[in-house]
Amino acid sequence: MSIDEPDNFTIHNYQPRDEADILSLWQECELVVPWNNPLTDIARKTADSPHLFFIGRIGEQLVASCMAGYDGHRGWIYFLAVRKAHRRKGLAARLMRHVETKLIELGCPKLELMVRDSNTSVITFYRNIGFNPDPVMVLSKRLTEDDEHNFA
Ligand SMILES: CC(C)(COP(=O)(O)OP(=O)(O)OC[C@H]1O[C@@H](n2cnc3c(N)ncnc32)[C@H](O)[C@@H]1OP(=O)(O)O)[C@@H](O)C(=O)NCCC(=O)NCCS
């Protein structure tokens, strides 16, 4: 634990009572985009695999999130976020270690994630905790549209 790492940081599974706080966290961290309704994202995750949706608290305050997935072949990371006031204290690294432990317990052999290549500070973060770039192109295809929202 680094010298300024809060020792009252605790990690939990997301609960419905966390919805407003998660939304506020994602808005602060600019993770809410017009084409994804965050409440729909939360509803899909809690219906599919709530055991892989994590929040971090300092005391009672929700300060961090990470939505993980495991498809039977690879693990995936989404919505990793830490409130601005609590950054550079090792919280995201701690949360990621917790998620990696949970995924290993499920038999997951490798983690993957997507970061915009312009997001250099986040790339530095991920490289610092052991991720390396792969020479791949990410292709995607939208299957359904989310309802419109006003959260972005
Ligand atoms: C990315 C993010 C989750 C990191 O959270 P954090 O709790 O501040 O990260 P940590 O304190 O665990 O950082 C661990 C190490 O990563 C590196 N790092 C983290 N943030 C960095 C930054 N902005 N610039 C450069 N290096 C950084 C550092 O090496 C750091 O160790 P150090 O502070 O001892 O130098 C946070 O900046 C964030 O919420 N960003 C906005 C949301 C986002 O873009 N999420 C990723 C979506 S893919």
mmCIF file of N, CA and C and ligand atoms in Angstrom, residues 29-31 77 79-83 86-94 113-116 119-122 124-126 128-129, ligand 1:
data_model
loop_
_atom_site.group_PDB
_atom_site.id
_atom_site.type_symbol
_atom_site.label_atom_id
_atom_site.label_comp_id
_atom_site.label_asym_id
_atom_site.label_seq_id
_atom_site.Cartn_x
_atom_site.Cartn_y
_atom_site.Cartn_z
ATOM 1 N N CYS A 29 -16.462 11.314 -14.834
ATOM 2 C CA CYS A 29 -15.318 10.692 -15.519
ATOM 3 C C CYS A 29 -15.499 10.668 -17.040
ATOM 4 N N GLU A 30 -16.558 11.309 -17.531
ATOM 5 C CA GLU A 30 -16.826 11.427 -18.975
ATOM 6 C C GLU A 30 -16.936 10.069 -19.651
ATOM 7 N N LEU A 31 -17.590 9.128 -18.954
ATOM 8 C CA LEU A 31 -17.799 7.799 -19.528
ATOM 9 C C LEU A 31 -19.223 7.629 -20.065
ATOM 10 N N ILE A 77 -12.894 -5.545 -19.593
ATOM 11 C CA ILE A 77 -13.013 -4.476 -18.595
ATOM 12 C C ILE A 77 -13.729 -3.281 -19.219
ATOM 13 N N PHE A 79 -15.889 0.610 -17.985
ATOM 14 C CA PHE A 79 -16.315 1.564 -16.947
ATOM 15 C C PHE A 79 -15.384 1.571 -15.737
ATOM 16 N N LEU A 80 -14.078 1.447 -15.982
ATOM 17 C CA LEU A 80 -13.149 1.669 -14.872
ATOM 18 C C LEU A 80 -13.102 3.174 -14.630
ATOM 19 N N ALA A 81 -13.391 3.578 -13.418
ATOM 20 C CA ALA A 81 -13.462 5.013 -13.118
ATOM 21 C C ALA A 81 -13.152 5.262 -11.654
ATOM 22 N N VAL A 82 -12.467 6.374 -11.410
ATOM 23 C CA VAL A 82 -12.197 6.827 -10.045
ATOM 24 C C VAL A 82 -12.507 8.325 -9.994
ATOM 25 N N ARG A 83 -13.202 8.756 -8.967
ATOM 26 C CA ARG A 83 -13.514 10.186 -8.823
ATOM 27 C C ARG A 83 -12.234 11.008 -8.836
ATOM 28 N N HIS A 86 -9.963 11.560 -5.918
ATOM 29 C CA HIS A 86 -9.308 10.396 -5.296
ATOM 30 C C HIS A 86 -8.335 9.694 -6.236
ATOM 31 N N ARG A 87 -7.962 10.379 -7.317
ATOM 32 C CA ARG A 87 -7.030 9.756 -8.272
ATOM 33 C C ARG A 87 -5.599 9.807 -7.766
ATOM 34 N N ARG A 88 -4.762 8.967 -8.364
ATOM 35 C CA ARG A 88 -3.320 8.849 -8.079
ATOM 36 C C ARG A 88 -3.059 8.443 -6.629
ATOM 37 N N LYS A 89 -4.000 7.645 -6.084
ATOM 38 C CA LYS A 89 -3.790 7.074 -4.745
ATOM 39 C C LYS A 89 -3.759 5.544 -4.824
ATOM 40 N N GLY A 90 -3.715 5.023 -6.049
ATOM 41 C CA GLY A 90 -3.636 3.570 -6.207
ATOM 42 C C GLY A 90 -4.975 2.852 -6.174
ATOM 43 N N LEU A 91 -6.092 3.614 -6.192
ATOM 44 C CA LEU A 91 -7.394 2.958 -6.044
ATOM 45 C C LEU A 91 -7.763 2.123 -7.273
ATOM 46 N N ALA A 92 -7.524 2.668 -8.464
ATOM 47 C CA ALA A 92 -7.861 1.905 -9.676
ATOM 48 C C ALA A 92 -6.998 0.647 -9.764
ATOM 49 N N ALA A 93 -5.745 0.771 -9.398
ATOM 50 C CA ALA A 93 -4.871 -0.404 -9.427
ATOM 51 C C ALA A 93 -5.364 -1.465 -8.454
ATOM 52 N N ARG A 94 -5.825 -1.024 -7.281
ATOM 53 C CA ARG A 94 -6.366 -1.973 -6.297
ATOM 54 C C ARG A 94 -7.636 -2.635 -6.800
ATOM 55 N N LEU A 113 -9.145 -5.136 -23.107
ATOM 56 C CA LEU A 113 -9.934 -3.915 -22.927
ATOM 57 C C LEU A 113 -9.671 -2.963 -24.086
ATOM 58 N N MET A 114 -10.557 -2.021 -24.234
ATOM 59 C CA MET A 114 -10.437 -1.032 -25.306
ATOM 60 C C MET A 114 -10.274 0.356 -24.701
ATOM 61 N N VAL A 115 -9.309 1.087 -25.204
ATOM 62 C CA VAL A 115 -9.065 2.479 -24.797
ATOM 63 C C VAL A 115 -8.891 3.295 -26.066
ATOM 64 N N ARG A 116 -9.467 4.477 -26.102
ATOM 65 C CA ARG A 116 -9.199 5.352 -27.246
ATOM 66 C C ARG A 116 -7.707 5.637 -27.307
ATOM 67 N N ASN A 119 -6.309 8.601 -25.555
ATOM 68 C CA ASN A 119 -6.433 8.687 -24.097
ATOM 69 C C ASN A 119 -5.126 8.232 -23.444
ATOM 70 N N THR A 120 -4.081 9.057 -23.606
ATOM 71 C CA THR A 120 -2.725 8.615 -23.255
ATOM 72 C C THR A 120 -2.539 8.365 -21.757
ATOM 73 N N SER A 121 -3.212 9.147 -20.906
ATOM 74 C CA SER A 121 -3.007 8.933 -19.464
ATOM 75 C C SER A 121 -3.583 7.588 -19.036
ATOM 76 N N VAL A 122 -4.710 7.216 -19.620
ATOM 77 C CA VAL A 122 -5.302 5.921 -19.265
ATOM 78 C C VAL A 122 -4.429 4.783 -19.806
ATOM 79 N N THR A 124 -1.228 4.938 -20.112
ATOM 80 C CA THR A 124 -0.120 4.862 -19.148
ATOM 81 C C THR A 124 -0.525 4.069 -17.913
ATOM 82 N N PHE A 125 -1.737 4.341 -17.420
ATOM 83 C CA PHE A 125 -2.234 3.589 -16.264
ATOM 84 C C PHE A 125 -2.233 2.091 -16.553
ATOM 85 N N TYR A 126 -2.860 1.707 -17.673
ATOM 86 C CA TYR A 126 -2.976 0.268 -17.958
ATOM 87 C C TYR A 126 -1.599 -0.370 -18.165
ATOM 88 N N ASN A 128 1.092 0.518 -16.788
ATOM 89 C CA ASN A 128 1.700 0.450 -15.457
ATOM 90 C C ASN A 128 1.239 -0.782 -14.682
ATOM 91 N N ILE A 129 0.007 -1.259 -14.950
ATOM 92 C CA ILE A 129 -0.478 -2.441 -14.205
ATOM 93 C C ILE A 129 -0.393 -3.711 -15.056
HETATM 94 C C1 LIG B 1 -7.808 5.722 -15.348
HETATM 95 C C2 LIG B 1 -8.218 5.929 -13.902
HETATM 96 C C3 LIG B 1 -9.313 4.910 -13.536
HETATM 97 C C4 LIG B 1 -6.982 5.730 -12.987
HETATM 98 O O1 LIG B 1 -7.407 5.829 -11.638
HETATM 99 P P1 LIG B 1 -6.386 6.109 -10.425
HETATM 100 O O2 LIG B 1 -7.011 5.587 -9.173
HETATM 101 O O3 LIG B 1 -5.981 7.536 -10.442
HETATM 102 O O4 LIG B 1 -5.108 5.216 -10.841
HETATM 103 P P2 LIG B 1 -3.963 4.705 -9.844
HETATM 104 O O5 LIG B 1 -3.755 5.709 -8.760
HETATM 105 O O6 LIG B 1 -4.265 3.308 -9.411
HETATM 106 O O7 LIG B 1 -2.707 4.729 -10.844
HETATM 107 C C5 LIG B 1 -1.731 3.725 -10.838
HETATM 108 C C6 LIG B 1 -0.605 4.175 -11.755
HETATM 109 O O8 LIG B 1 -1.075 4.367 -13.107
HETATM 110 C C7 LIG B 1 -0.411 5.519 -13.687
HETATM 111 N N1 LIG B 1 -1.385 6.603 -13.919
HETATM 112 C C8 LIG B 1 -2.639 6.721 -13.411
HETATM 113 N N2 LIG B 1 -3.226 7.863 -13.857
HETATM 114 C C9 LIG B 1 -2.312 8.469 -14.642
HETATM 115 C C10 LIG B 1 -2.308 9.698 -15.390
HETATM 116 N N3 LIG B 1 -3.390 10.503 -15.417
HETATM 117 N N4 LIG B 1 -1.209 10.014 -16.081
HETATM 118 C C11 LIG B 1 -0.110 9.225 -16.073
HETATM 119 N N5 LIG B 1 -0.040 8.049 -15.365
HETATM 120 C C12 LIG B 1 -1.137 7.684 -14.676
HETATM 121 C C13 LIG B 1 0.636 5.963 -12.683
HETATM 122 O O9 LIG B 1 1.829 5.273 -12.973
HETATM 123 C C14 LIG B 1 0.039 5.498 -11.380
HETATM 124 O O10 LIG B 1 0.996 5.271 -10.369
HETATM 125 P P3 LIG B 1 1.625 6.546 -9.578
HETATM 126 O O11 LIG B 1 0.473 7.444 -9.188
HETATM 127 O O12 LIG B 1 2.302 5.898 -8.410
HETATM 128 O O13 LIG B 1 2.569 7.214 -10.553
HETATM 129 C C15 LIG B 1 -8.753 7.388 -13.675
HETATM 130 O O14 LIG B 1 -7.809 8.311 -14.169
HETATM 131 C C16 LIG B 1 -10.086 7.658 -14.352
HETATM 132 O O15 LIG B 1 -11.151 7.415 -13.769
HETATM 133 N N6 LIG B 1 -10.083 8.197 -15.591
HETATM 134 C C17 LIG B 1 -11.306 8.586 -16.286
HETATM 135 C C18 LIG B 1 -12.137 7.409 -16.711
HETATM 136 C C19 LIG B 1 -11.461 6.603 -17.796
HETATM 137 O O16 LIG B 1 -11.015 7.140 -18.804
HETATM 138 N N7 LIG B 1 -11.454 5.260 -17.564
HETATM 139 C C20 LIG B 1 -10.862 4.311 -18.488
HETATM 140 C C21 LIG B 1 -11.842 3.881 -19.511
HETATM 141 S S1 LIG B 1 -11.074 2.742 -20.618
#
